[in-house]
PDB file of C-alpha atoms and ligand atoms in Angstrom:
ATOM      1  CA  MET A 204       8.548  -8.547 -33.417  1.00 68.00           C
ATOM      2  CA  PHE A 205       8.948  -9.705 -29.336  1.00 86.00           C
ATOM      3  CA  ALA A 206      10.180 -12.781 -28.150  1.00 90.00           C
ATOM      4  CA  SER A 207       8.022 -14.567 -26.157  1.00 91.00           C
ATOM      5  CA  LEU A 208       7.341 -14.606 -22.303  1.00 96.00           C
ATOM      6  CA  GLU A 209       5.901 -17.949 -22.042  1.00 96.00           C
ATOM      7  CA  GLY A 210       6.405 -19.985 -18.768  1.00 98.00           C
ATOM      8  CA  ARG A 211       8.170 -17.015 -16.799  1.00 98.00           C
ATOM      9  CA  SER A 212       7.891 -17.115 -13.107  1.00 98.00           C
ATOM     10  CA  VAL A 213       6.535 -14.035 -12.328  1.00 98.00           C
ATOM     11  CA  ILE A 214       5.183 -12.263  -8.920  1.00 99.00           C
ATOM     12  CA  VAL A 215       3.046  -9.425  -8.975  1.00 99.00           C
ATOM     13  CA  THR A 216       1.892  -7.566  -6.256  1.00 99.00           C
ATOM     14  CA  GLY A 217      -1.327  -6.041  -5.205  1.00 98.00           C
ATOM     15  CA  ALA A 218      -2.900  -8.016  -7.911  1.00 98.00           C
ATOM     16  CA  SER A 219      -6.319  -8.948  -5.906  1.00 98.00           C
ATOM     17  CA  LYS A 220      -7.415  -5.267  -8.279  1.00 97.00           C
ATOM     18  CA  GLY A 221      -6.346  -2.765 -10.105  1.00 98.00           C
ATOM     19  CA  ILE A 222      -3.316  -2.075 -11.758  1.00 98.00           C
ATOM     20  CA  GLY A 223      -1.679  -5.173 -10.411  1.00 98.00           C
ATOM     21  CA  ARG A 224      -4.763  -7.126 -10.953  1.00 98.00           C
ATOM     22  CA  GLY A 225      -4.509  -5.614 -14.967  1.00 98.00           C
ATOM     23  CA  ILE A 226      -0.541  -6.496 -15.103  1.00 98.00           C
ATOM     24  CA  ALA A 227      -1.631 -10.126 -13.594  1.00 98.00           C
ATOM     25  CA  LEU A 228      -3.976 -10.286 -16.461  1.00 98.00           C
ATOM     26  CA  ARG A 229      -1.873  -9.298 -18.985  1.00 98.00           C
ATOM     27  CA  PHE A 230       1.615 -11.076 -17.826  1.00 98.00           C
ATOM     28  CA  ALA A 231      -0.895 -14.466 -17.920  1.00 98.00           C
ATOM     29  CA  ARG A 232      -1.588 -13.251 -21.508  1.00 98.00           C
ATOM     30  CA  ALA A 233       1.709 -13.707 -22.403  1.00 98.00           C
ATOM     31  CA  GLY A 234       2.013 -17.351 -20.984  1.00 98.00           C
ATOM     32  CA  CYS A 235       3.770 -16.589 -17.438  1.00 98.00           C
ATOM     33  CA  LYS A 236       3.253 -18.658 -14.566  1.00 98.00           C
ATOM     34  CA  VAL A 237       1.679 -15.526 -12.008  1.00 99.00           C
ATOM     35  CA  LEU A 238       2.335 -15.528  -8.418  1.00 99.00           C
ATOM     36  CA  VAL A 239      -1.228 -13.549  -7.717  1.00 99.00           C
ATOM     37  CA  VAL A 240       0.015 -11.528  -3.789  1.00 98.00           C
ATOM     38  CA  SER A 241      -2.992  -9.495  -1.774  1.00 98.00           C
ATOM     39  CA  ARG A 242      -3.144  -9.375   2.212  1.00 98.00           C
ATOM     40  CA  LYS A 243      -6.786 -11.330   1.422  1.00 98.00           C
ATOM     41  CA  LEU A 244      -7.208 -14.577  -0.542  1.00 98.00           C
ATOM     42  CA  ALA A 245     -10.474 -14.547  -1.192  1.00 98.00           C
ATOM     43  CA  GLU A 246      -9.651 -11.436  -3.617  1.00 98.00           C
ATOM     44  CA  ALA A 247      -6.083 -12.802  -4.859  1.00 98.00           C
ATOM     45  CA  GLU A 248      -7.753 -16.431  -5.647  1.00 98.00           C
ATOM     46  CA  THR A 249     -11.206 -14.248  -7.307  1.00 98.00           C
ATOM     47  CA  VAL A 250      -7.797 -12.821  -9.996  1.00 98.00           C
ATOM     48  CA  VAL A 251      -5.829 -17.368 -10.445  1.00 98.00           C
ATOM     49  CA  ALA A 252      -9.939 -18.140 -10.960  1.00 98.00           C
ATOM     50  CA  GLU A 253     -10.394 -15.647 -13.633  1.00 98.00           C
ATOM     51  CA  ILE A 254      -6.454 -16.308 -15.425  1.00 98.00           C
ATOM     52  CA  THR A 255      -6.972 -20.320 -14.750  1.00 98.00           C
ATOM     53  CA  ALA A 256     -10.596 -19.707 -16.769  1.00 98.00           C
ATOM     54  CA  ALA A 257      -9.110 -18.102 -19.774  1.00 98.00           C
ATOM     55  CA  GLY A 258      -5.473 -20.939 -20.115  1.00 98.00           C
ATOM     56  CA  GLY A 259      -3.348 -18.919 -17.927  1.00 98.00           C
ATOM     57  CA  ILE A 260      -1.231 -20.829 -15.336  1.00 98.00           C
ATOM     58  CA  ALA A 261      -1.664 -18.730 -11.426  1.00 98.00           C
ATOM     59  CA  GLN A 262      -1.388 -19.254  -7.617  1.00 98.00           C
ATOM     60  CA  ALA A 263      -2.784 -16.995  -4.739  1.00 98.00           C
ATOM     61  CA  CYS A 264      -0.744 -15.767  -2.097  1.00 98.00           C
ATOM     62  CA  VAL A 265      -1.450 -14.116   0.548  1.00 98.00           C
ATOM     63  CA  ALA A 266       1.675 -11.964   2.001  1.00 98.00           C
ATOM     64  CA  ASP A 267       1.705  -7.688   3.690  1.00 98.00           C
ATOM     65  CA  VAL A 268       4.594  -6.177   1.920  1.00 98.00           C
ATOM     66  CA  SER A 269       5.488  -3.878   4.822  1.00 98.00           C
ATOM     67  CA  LYS A 270       6.734  -7.305   7.012  1.00 98.00           C
ATOM     68  CA  GLN A 271       9.533  -8.912   6.335  1.00 98.00           C
ATOM     69  CA  ALA A 272       8.826 -12.219   6.947  1.00 98.00           C
ATOM     70  CA  GLU A 273       5.796 -12.231   4.325  1.00 98.00           C
ATOM     71  CA  ALA A 274       8.185 -10.844   1.317  1.00 99.00           C
ATOM     72  CA  GLU A 275       9.973 -14.053   2.655  1.00 98.00           C
ATOM     73  CA  ALA A 276       7.237 -16.325   2.404  1.00 98.00           C
ATOM     74  CA  MET A 277       5.925 -14.630  -0.730  1.00 99.00           C
ATOM     75  CA  ALA A 278       9.337 -15.118  -2.871  1.00 99.00           C
ATOM     76  CA  ALA A 279      10.524 -18.847  -1.008  1.00 98.00           C
ATOM     77  CA  ALA A 280       6.033 -19.202  -2.606  1.00 98.00           C
ATOM     78  CA  ALA A 281       7.505 -18.481  -6.332  1.00 98.00           C
ATOM     79  CA  VAL A 282       9.824 -20.717  -6.021  1.00 98.00           C
ATOM     80  CA  ALA A 283       8.091 -23.658  -5.104  1.00 98.00           C
ATOM     81  CA  ALA A 284       4.881 -23.082  -7.111  1.00 98.00           C
ATOM     82  CA  PHE A 285       7.099 -21.738 -10.636  1.00 98.00           C
ATOM     83  CA  GLY A 286      11.108 -23.309  -9.823  1.00 98.00           C
ATOM     84  CA  GLY A 287      11.795 -20.103 -10.045  1.00 98.00           C
ATOM     85  CA  ILE A 288      11.422 -16.381 -10.169  1.00 98.00           C
ATOM     86  CA  ASP A 289      11.855 -14.402 -13.115  1.00 98.00           C
ATOM     87  CA  ILE A 290      10.151 -11.222 -12.684  1.00 98.00           C
ATOM     88  CA  LEU A 291       9.003  -9.000 -10.071  1.00 99.00           C
ATOM     89  CA  CYS A 292       6.405  -6.329 -10.415  1.00 99.00           C
ATOM     90  CA  ALA A 293       6.309  -4.436  -7.010  1.00 99.00           C
ATOM     91  CA  ASN A 294       3.170  -2.956  -7.310  1.00 98.00           C
ATOM     92  CA  ALA A 295       0.996  -3.166  -3.757  1.00 98.00           C
ATOM     93  CA  GLY A 296       0.415   0.452  -2.721  1.00 98.00           C
ATOM     94  CA  ILE A 297      -1.763   2.432  -0.609  1.00 97.00           C
ATOM     95  CA  PHE A 298      -3.199   6.517  -0.803  1.00 96.00           C
ATOM     96  CA  PRO A 299      -4.977   7.527   2.207  1.00 96.00           C
ATOM     97  CA  ALA A 300      -5.304  11.654   1.938  1.00 96.00           C
ATOM     98  CA  ALA A 301      -4.217  13.350   4.492  1.00 97.00           C
ATOM     99  CA  LYS A 302      -3.366  16.813   4.782  1.00 98.00           C
ATOM    100  CA  LEU A 303      -0.443  18.491   7.019  1.00 98.00           C
ATOM    101  CA  GLY A 304      -1.197  19.465   9.971  1.00 98.00           C
ATOM    102  CA  ALA A 305      -4.001  17.267   9.887  1.00 98.00           C
ATOM    103  CA  MET A 306      -1.493  13.761   8.986  1.00 98.00           C
ATOM    104  CA  THR A 307      -0.586  12.085  12.027  1.00 98.00           C
ATOM    105  CA  GLU A 308       2.986   9.959  12.134  1.00 98.00           C
ATOM    106  CA  ALA A 309       1.223   6.662  12.028  1.00 98.00           C
ATOM    107  CA  ASP A 310      -0.491   7.912   8.149  1.00 98.00           C
ATOM    108  CA  PHE A 311       2.866   8.489   7.064  1.00 98.00           C
ATOM    109  CA  ASP A 312       4.423   5.752   8.631  1.00 98.00           C
ATOM    110  CA  LEU A 313       2.115   3.078   7.128  1.00 98.00           C
ATOM    111  CA  VAL A 314       2.128   5.013   3.502  1.00 98.00           C
ATOM    112  CA  ILE A 315       5.849   5.093   3.361  1.00 98.00           C
ATOM    113  CA  GLY A 316       6.122   1.384   5.125  1.00 98.00           C
ATOM    114  CA  THR A 317       3.896   0.032   2.537  1.00 98.00           C
ATOM    115  CA  ASN A 318       4.761   2.435  -0.460  1.00 98.00           C
ATOM    116  CA  LEU A 319       8.568   2.442  -0.655  1.00 98.00           C
ATOM    117  CA  LYS A 320      10.314  -0.354   2.700  1.00 98.00           C
ATOM    118  CA  GLY A 321       7.520  -2.392   0.709  1.00 98.00           C
ATOM    119  CA  ASN A 322       9.321  -2.482  -2.472  1.00 98.00           C
ATOM    120  CA  PHE A 323      12.315  -2.999  -0.575  1.00 99.00           C
ATOM    121  CA  LEU A 324      10.961  -5.786   1.469  1.00 99.00           C
ATOM    122  CA  SER A 325      10.103  -7.458  -2.222  1.00 99.00           C
ATOM    123  CA  VAL A 326      12.913  -6.965  -3.946  1.00 99.00           C
ATOM    124  CA  SER A 327      15.205  -8.360  -1.297  1.00 99.00           C
ATOM    125  CA  ALA A 328      12.903 -11.243  -0.720  1.00 99.00           C
ATOM    126  CA  CYS A 329      13.495 -12.611  -4.472  1.00 99.00           C
ATOM    127  CA  LEU A 330      17.144 -11.933  -4.940  1.00 98.00           C
ATOM    128  CA  PRO A 331      18.178 -14.852  -3.722  1.00 98.00           C
ATOM    129  CA  ALA A 332      16.242 -16.224  -6.088  1.00 98.00           C
ATOM    130  CA  MET A 333      16.937 -13.833  -8.871  1.00 98.00           C
ATOM    131  CA  LYS A 334      20.875 -13.736  -8.462  1.00 98.00           C
ATOM    132  CA  ALA A 335      21.421 -17.777  -8.182  1.00 98.00           C
ATOM    133  CA  ALA A 336      19.608 -17.614 -12.018  1.00 98.00           C
ATOM    134  CA  GLY A 337      21.788 -14.595 -13.151  1.00 98.00           C
ATOM    135  CA  LYS A 338      18.723 -12.442 -14.469  1.00 98.00           C
ATOM    136  CA  GLY A 339      16.254 -10.805 -13.397  1.00 98.00           C
ATOM    137  CA  ARG A 340      13.635  -8.389 -14.547  1.00 98.00           C
ATOM    138  CA  ILE A 341      11.871  -6.032 -11.147  1.00 99.00           C
ATOM    139  CA  ILE A 342       9.556  -3.838 -12.328  1.00 99.00           C
ATOM    140  CA  LEU A 343       8.384  -0.682  -9.656  1.00 99.00           C
ATOM    141  CA  THR A 344       4.917   0.683  -9.634  1.00 98.00           C
ATOM    142  CA  SER A 345       5.333   4.865  -8.910  1.00 98.00           C
ATOM    143  CA  SER A 346       3.196   7.226 -10.549  1.00 98.00           C
ATOM    144  CA  ILE A 347       3.865  10.927 -11.534  1.00 98.00           C
ATOM    145  CA  THR A 348       2.441  12.458  -8.450  1.00 98.00           C
ATOM    146  CA  GLY A 349       5.861  12.251  -6.246  1.00 98.00           C
ATOM    147  CA  PRO A 350       7.928  12.443  -8.906  1.00 98.00           C
ATOM    148  CA  ILE A 351       6.492  15.149 -11.262  1.00 98.00           C
ATOM    149  CA  THR A 352       3.271  16.263  -9.947  1.00 98.00           C
ATOM    150  CA  GLY A 353       2.022  17.485  -6.251  1.00 97.00           C
ATOM    151  CA  TYR A 354      -1.963  16.637  -5.232  1.00 96.00           C
ATOM    152  CA  PRO A 355      -3.214  17.516  -1.610  1.00 97.00           C
ATOM    153  CA  GLY A 356      -3.310  15.593   0.854  1.00 97.00           C
ATOM    154  CA  TRP A 357      -0.680  12.941  -0.822  1.00 98.00           C
ATOM    155  CA  SER A 358       2.356  14.324   0.239  1.00 98.00           C
ATOM    156  CA  HIS A 359       3.238  10.899   2.227  1.00 98.00           C
ATOM    157  CA  TYR A 360       2.639   9.640  -0.834  1.00 98.00           C
ATOM    158  CA  GLY A 361       4.193  11.705  -3.421  1.00 98.00           C
ATOM    159  CA  ALA A 362       6.981  10.952  -1.137  1.00 99.00           C
ATOM    160  CA  SER A 363       6.900   6.889  -0.688  1.00 99.00           C
ATOM    161  CA  LYS A 364       6.391   7.357  -5.019  1.00 98.00           C
ATOM    162  CA  ALA A 365       9.165   9.360  -5.478  1.00 99.00           C
ATOM    163  CA  GLY A 366      11.546   7.272  -3.499  1.00 99.00           C
ATOM    164  CA  GLN A 367      11.019   4.705  -5.003  1.00 99.00           C
ATOM    165  CA  LEU A 368      12.489   5.955  -7.880  1.00 99.00           C
ATOM    166  CA  GLY A 369      15.637   6.602  -5.676  1.00 98.00           C
ATOM    167  CA  PHE A 370      15.323   3.655  -4.411  1.00 99.00           C
ATOM    168  CA  MET A 371      15.709   2.269  -8.085  1.00 99.00           C
ATOM    169  CA  ARG A 372      18.526   3.698  -9.532  1.00 98.00           C
ATOM    170  CA  THR A 373      20.921   2.556  -6.643  1.00 98.00           C
ATOM    171  CA  ALA A 374      19.194  -0.902  -6.654  1.00 99.00           C
ATOM    172  CA  ALA A 375      19.855  -0.769 -10.678  1.00 99.00           C
ATOM    173  CA  ILE A 376      23.178  -0.547 -10.034  1.00 98.00           C
ATOM    174  CA  GLU A 377      24.405  -2.932  -7.599  1.00 98.00           C
ATOM    175  CA  LEU A 378      22.672  -5.741  -9.475  1.00 98.00           C
ATOM    176  CA  ALA A 379      23.476  -4.424 -12.975  1.00 98.00           C
ATOM    177  CA  PRO A 380      25.888  -7.490 -12.546  1.00 98.00           C
ATOM    178  CA  TRP A 381      23.655 -10.235 -12.094  1.00 98.00           C
ATOM    179  CA  HIS A 382      21.677  -9.734 -14.947  1.00 98.00           C
ATOM    180  CA  ILE A 383      18.455  -8.002 -12.986  1.00 98.00           C
ATOM    181  CA  THR A 384      17.216  -4.712 -14.340  1.00 98.00           C
ATOM    182  CA  VAL A 385      15.284  -2.765 -12.090  1.00 99.00           C
ATOM    183  CA  ASN A 386      12.503  -0.148 -14.114  1.00 99.00           C
ATOM    184  CA  ALA A 387       9.646   1.948 -13.006  1.00 99.00           C
ATOM    185  CA  VAL A 388       6.296   2.653 -15.010  1.00 99.00           C
ATOM    186  CA  MET A 389       4.830   6.228 -14.004  1.00 98.00           C
ATOM    187  CA  PRO A 390       1.189   6.344 -14.257  1.00 98.00           C
ATOM    188  CA  GLY A 391      -1.020   9.091 -14.649  1.00 97.00           C
ATOM    189  CA  ASN A 392      -4.605   8.572 -13.484  1.00 95.00           C
ATOM    190  CA  ILE A 393      -5.838   5.154 -13.831  1.00 97.00           C
ATOM    191  CA  PHE A 394      -9.281   4.458 -14.678  1.00 95.00           C
ATOM    192  CA  THR A 395      -9.583   1.273 -11.484  1.00 94.00           C
ATOM    193  CA  GLU A 396     -12.433  -0.025  -9.672  1.00 89.00           C
ATOM    194  CA  GLY A 397     -11.496   2.692  -7.133  1.00 81.00           C
ATOM    195  CA  LEU A 398     -12.619   5.119  -9.528  1.00 82.00           C
ATOM    196  CA  HIS A 399     -15.758   3.853  -9.800  1.00 81.00           C
ATOM    197  CA  ASP A 400     -17.406   5.246  -6.368  1.00 80.00           C
ATOM    198  CA  MET A 401     -15.762   8.950  -7.580  1.00 80.00           C
ATOM    199  CA  GLY A 402     -18.545   9.398  -9.265  1.00 85.00           C
ATOM    200  CA  PRO A 403     -18.691  10.250 -12.906  1.00 88.00           C
ATOM    201  CA  GLU A 404     -18.374  13.769 -12.455  1.00 90.00           C
ATOM    202  CA  TYR A 405     -15.101  14.027 -10.818  1.00 87.00           C
ATOM    203  CA  ILE A 406     -13.621  11.110 -13.409  1.00 91.00           C
ATOM    204  CA  GLN A 407     -14.772  13.645 -16.615  1.00 92.00           C
ATOM    205  CA  LYS A 408     -13.316  16.621 -14.348  1.00 91.00           C
ATOM    206  CA  MET A 409      -9.988  14.402 -14.291  1.00 91.00           C
ATOM    207  CA  ALA A 410     -10.299  13.438 -18.380  1.00 94.00           C
ATOM    208  CA  ALA A 411     -10.803  16.673 -19.047  1.00 93.00           C
ATOM    209  CA  SER A 412      -7.305  17.153 -17.700  1.00 93.00           C
ATOM    210  CA  VAL A 413      -5.296  14.761 -19.768  1.00 97.00           C
ATOM    211  CA  PRO A 414      -4.727  15.715 -23.912  1.00 96.00           C
ATOM    212  CA  MET A 415      -6.398  12.577 -25.068  1.00 96.00           C
ATOM    213  CA  ARG A 416      -8.935  13.058 -22.862  1.00 94.00           C
ATOM    214  CA  ARG A 417      -9.695   9.950 -21.676  1.00 96.00           C
ATOM    215  CA  LEU A 418      -8.068   8.319 -17.862  1.00 96.00           C
ATOM    216  CA  GLY A 419      -5.120   5.269 -18.397  1.00 98.00           C
ATOM    217  CA  SER A 420      -6.994   1.901 -18.493  1.00 97.00           C
ATOM    218  CA  VAL A 421      -4.597  -0.838 -16.293  1.00 98.00           C
ATOM    219  CA  GLU A 422      -4.008  -2.430 -19.565  1.00 98.00           C
ATOM    220  CA  ASP A 423      -2.100   0.894 -20.885  1.00 98.00           C
ATOM    221  CA  ILE A 424       0.372  -0.040 -17.372  1.00 98.00           C
ATOM    222  CA  ALA A 425       0.272  -3.902 -17.806  1.00 98.00           C
ATOM    223  CA  ASN A 426       1.395  -2.960 -21.434  1.00 98.00           C
ATOM    224  CA  ALA A 427       4.559  -1.062 -20.198  1.00 98.00           C
ATOM    225  CA  ALA A 428       5.599  -3.102 -16.946  1.00 98.00           C
ATOM    226  CA  LEU A 429       5.543  -6.254 -19.699  1.00 98.00           C
ATOM    227  CA  PHE A 430       7.608  -4.210 -21.860  1.00 98.00           C
ATOM    228  CA  PHE A 431      10.112  -3.604 -18.815  1.00 98.00           C
ATOM    229  CA  ALA A 432       9.889  -7.681 -18.638  1.00 98.00           C
ATOM    230  CA  SER A 433      11.162  -8.477 -21.823  1.00 97.00           C
ATOM    231  CA  ASP A 434      14.169  -9.772 -23.534  1.00 97.00           C
ATOM    232  CA  GLU A 435      14.539  -6.845 -25.616  1.00 97.00           C
ATOM    233  CA  ALA A 436      14.592  -4.649 -23.203  1.00 98.00           C
ATOM    234  CA  ALA A 437      17.650  -6.029 -21.631  1.00 97.00           C
ATOM    235  CA  TYR A 438      19.569  -2.670 -21.499  1.00 98.00           C
ATOM    236  CA  ILE A 439      17.464  -0.689 -20.242  1.00 98.00           C
ATOM    237  CA  THR A 440      17.827   0.039 -16.448  1.00 99.00           C
ATOM    238  CA  GLY A 441      16.514   2.325 -13.499  1.00 99.00           C
ATOM    239  CA  GLN A 442      14.361   4.267 -15.841  1.00 99.00           C
ATOM    240  CA  GLY A 443      11.572   5.641 -15.460  1.00 98.00           C
ATOM    241  CA  MET A 444       8.808   5.527 -17.880  1.00 98.00           C
ATOM    242  CA  VAL A 445       5.213   7.575 -17.089  1.00 98.00           C
ATOM    243  CA  ILE A 446       2.260   6.411 -18.647  1.00 98.00           C
ATOM    244  CA  ASP A 447      -0.523   8.836 -18.491  1.00 98.00           C
ATOM    245  CA  GLY A 448      -1.681  10.556 -22.004  1.00 98.00           C
ATOM    246  CA  GLY A 449       0.266  13.130 -22.109  1.00 98.00           C
ATOM    247  CA  GLN A 450      -1.110  14.831 -18.117  1.00 97.00           C
ATOM    248  CA  ILE A 451       1.986  16.237 -17.796  1.00 98.00           C
ATOM    249  CA  LEU A 452       2.540  18.348 -20.315  1.00 98.00           C
ATOM    250  CA  PRO A 453       0.155  21.507 -20.447  1.00 96.00           C
ATOM    251  CA  GLU A 454       1.723  24.238 -18.566  1.00 95.00           C
ATOM    252  CA  SER A 455      -1.390  25.289 -17.666  1.00 93.00           C
ATOM    253  CA  LEU A 456      -5.719  25.131 -18.239  1.00 91.00           C
ATOM    254  CA  ALA A 457      -4.870  27.587 -20.782  1.00 93.00           C
ATOM    255  CA  ALA A 458      -2.214  24.690 -22.645  1.00 94.00           C
ATOM    256  CA  LEU A 459      -5.812  22.992 -22.162  1.00 93.00           C
ATOM    257  CA  GLU A 460      -8.362  25.137 -23.883  1.00 91.00           C
ATOM    258  CA  GLU A 461      -5.846  26.081 -26.819  1.00 91.00           C
ATOM    259  CA  MET A 462      -5.776  22.272 -27.839  1.00 89.00           C
ATOM    260  CA  ASP A 463      -8.966  21.854 -28.633  1.00 74.00           C
ATOM    261  CA  PRO A 464     -10.275  22.008 -32.134  1.00 71.00           C
ATOM    262  CA  ARG A 465     -12.571  24.562 -32.676  1.00 59.00           C
TER     263      ARG A 465
HETATM  264  P1  NAP B 146      -6.178  -0.511  -5.466  1.00 61.67           P
HETATM  265  O1  NAP B 146      -6.621  -1.384  -6.966  1.00 61.67           O
HETATM  266  O2  NAP B 146      -6.541   0.189  -4.678  1.00 61.67           O
HETATM  267  O3  NAP B 146      -5.665  -1.742  -5.553  1.00 61.67           O
HETATM  268  C1  NAP B 146      -3.790  -2.052  -4.719  1.00 61.67           C
HETATM  269  C2  NAP B 146      -3.479  -3.167  -3.814  1.00 61.67           C
HETATM  270  O4  NAP B 146      -2.706  -3.782  -3.700  1.00 61.67           O
HETATM  271  C3  NAP B 146      -5.299  -4.384  -4.606  1.00 61.67           C
HETATM  272  O5  NAP B 146      -4.501  -5.562  -4.368  1.00 61.67           O
HETATM  273  C4  NAP B 146      -3.755  -4.009  -2.542  1.00 61.67           C
HETATM  274  O6  NAP B 146      -5.203  -5.376  -2.024  1.00 61.67           O
HETATM  275  C5  NAP B 146      -2.503  -4.517  -2.327  1.00 61.67           C
HETATM  276  N1  NAP B 146      -2.237  -3.915  -1.263  1.00 61.67           N
HETATM  277  C6  NAP B 146      -2.318  -2.422  -0.604  1.00 61.67           C
HETATM  278  N2  NAP B 146      -1.604  -3.094   0.284  1.00 61.67           N
HETATM  279  C7  NAP B 146      -0.695  -3.708   0.570  1.00 61.67           C
HETATM  280  C8  NAP B 146       0.289  -4.544   1.260  1.00 61.67           C
HETATM  281  N3  NAP B 146       1.049  -4.039   2.260  1.00 61.67           N
HETATM  282  N4  NAP B 146       0.983  -5.502   1.273  1.00 61.67           N
HETATM  283  C9  NAP B 146       0.376  -5.821  -0.031  1.00 61.67           C
HETATM  284  N5  NAP B 146      -0.493  -6.025  -1.078  1.00 61.67           N
HETATM  285  C10 NAP B 146      -1.284  -4.385  -0.813  1.00 61.67           C
HETATM  286  O7  NAP B 146      -4.240   0.290  -6.286  1.00 61.67           O
HETATM  287  P2  NAP B 146      -4.378   0.804  -7.711  1.00 61.67           P
HETATM  288  O8  NAP B 146      -4.989   1.804  -8.104  1.00 61.67           O
HETATM  289  O9  NAP B 146      -4.219  -0.370  -8.341  1.00 61.67           O
HETATM  290  O10 NAP B 146      -2.478   1.125  -7.612  1.00 61.67           O
HETATM  291  C11 NAP B 146      -1.857  -0.077  -7.765  1.00 61.67           C
HETATM  292  C12 NAP B 146      -0.180   0.368  -7.722  1.00 61.67           C
HETATM  293  O11 NAP B 146      -0.424   1.795  -8.882  1.00 61.67           O
HETATM  294  C13 NAP B 146       0.084   1.955  -6.212  1.00 61.67           C
HETATM  295  O12 NAP B 146       1.342   1.687  -6.680  1.00 61.67           O
HETATM  296  C14 NAP B 146      -0.449   2.913  -6.831  1.00 61.67           C
HETATM  297  O13 NAP B 146       0.437   3.599  -6.153  1.00 61.67           O
HETATM  298  C15 NAP B 146       0.039   2.805  -8.134  1.00 61.67           C
HETATM  299  N6  NAP B 146      -0.536   3.877  -9.047  1.00 61.67           N
HETATM  300  C16 NAP B 146      -2.015   3.821  -9.019  1.00 61.67           C
HETATM  301  C17 NAP B 146      -2.495   5.518  -9.970  1.00 61.67           C
HETATM  302  C18 NAP B 146      -4.408   4.859  -9.837  1.00 61.67           C
HETATM  303  O14 NAP B 146      -4.736   6.332 -10.837  1.00 61.67           O
HETATM  304  N7  NAP B 146      -5.110   4.144  -9.628  1.00 61.67           N
HETATM  305  C19 NAP B 146      -1.685   5.955 -10.561  1.00 61.67           C
HETATM  306  C20 NAP B 146      -0.241   6.165 -10.104  1.00 61.67           C
HETATM  307  C21 NAP B 146      -0.511   4.651  -9.225  1.00 61.67           C
HETATM  308  P3  NAP B 146      -5.050  -6.158  -0.307  1.00 61.67           P
HETATM  309  O15 NAP B 146      -6.257  -4.700   0.134  1.00 61.67           O
HETATM  310  O16 NAP B 146      -6.076  -7.416  -0.243  1.00 61.67           O
HETATM  311  O17 NAP B 146      -3.517  -6.076   0.279  1.00 61.67           O
END
């Protein structure tokens, strides 16, 4: 049904684990050449090994997306390795919690610097290659937290995730003349390695607040990113897609209780 993405060059930031790793594996399975980006070489290389063992093409790249020179080196590495940049999945993000009153200026700057400025720097670094090609796909990983919902301890995180969507809308307009689309996936609670440590009780509690009664998988997010990257999504730009199993829908706890078949 969908045209093949075989041979496309993809940068995935924050690809050493979690959602980014899922996106990297999914695009590799679709035949793309994947630059696996994180701040730690060994972790990025583990994902590269997974991809190549499955017959895919990937290369590791160490870059801190909050630093302009490193974001530029990342884009240069993709061009050197794969001959261009067709798709950027700007996924790297952090979510340390701190409530207002305890949150420091440094806490705020770190989260905004990584999640929001990191998007700006990653996109800016990839633009010369995409503009030269006259096409491109940019997929940001935002969240439901910030654009739609809130969570105690995450005012800085929520601001960064909502900010990504503001950035996206103007970027989409500016880049349309080059046929570069800019869209965002907005995950709900996704089952990543980090969640394992929270214990089964916490996971069960989170799943109970989702109408689908399960947390999302990294593949759920990767599939949406793949759609935004497809030729069939050429006319979609500046849009966020919520992938959350209906998590944002219940207007109260009663709505969730009421839906249970008895
Ligand atoms: P994760 O498992 O903690 O992975 C984060 C990834 O980002 C790692 O590969 C990490 O690698 C990389 N990273 C962090 N800071 C970086 C930086 N400055 N430069 C380059 N790479 C950096 O997180 P996740 O849960 O998969 O989240 C990924 C994205 O999804 C984030 O943007 C997050 O806000 C969003 N999201 C997640 C959920 C969820 O339920 N998990 C829900 C909504 C949105 P290194 O440490 O090696 O650099």
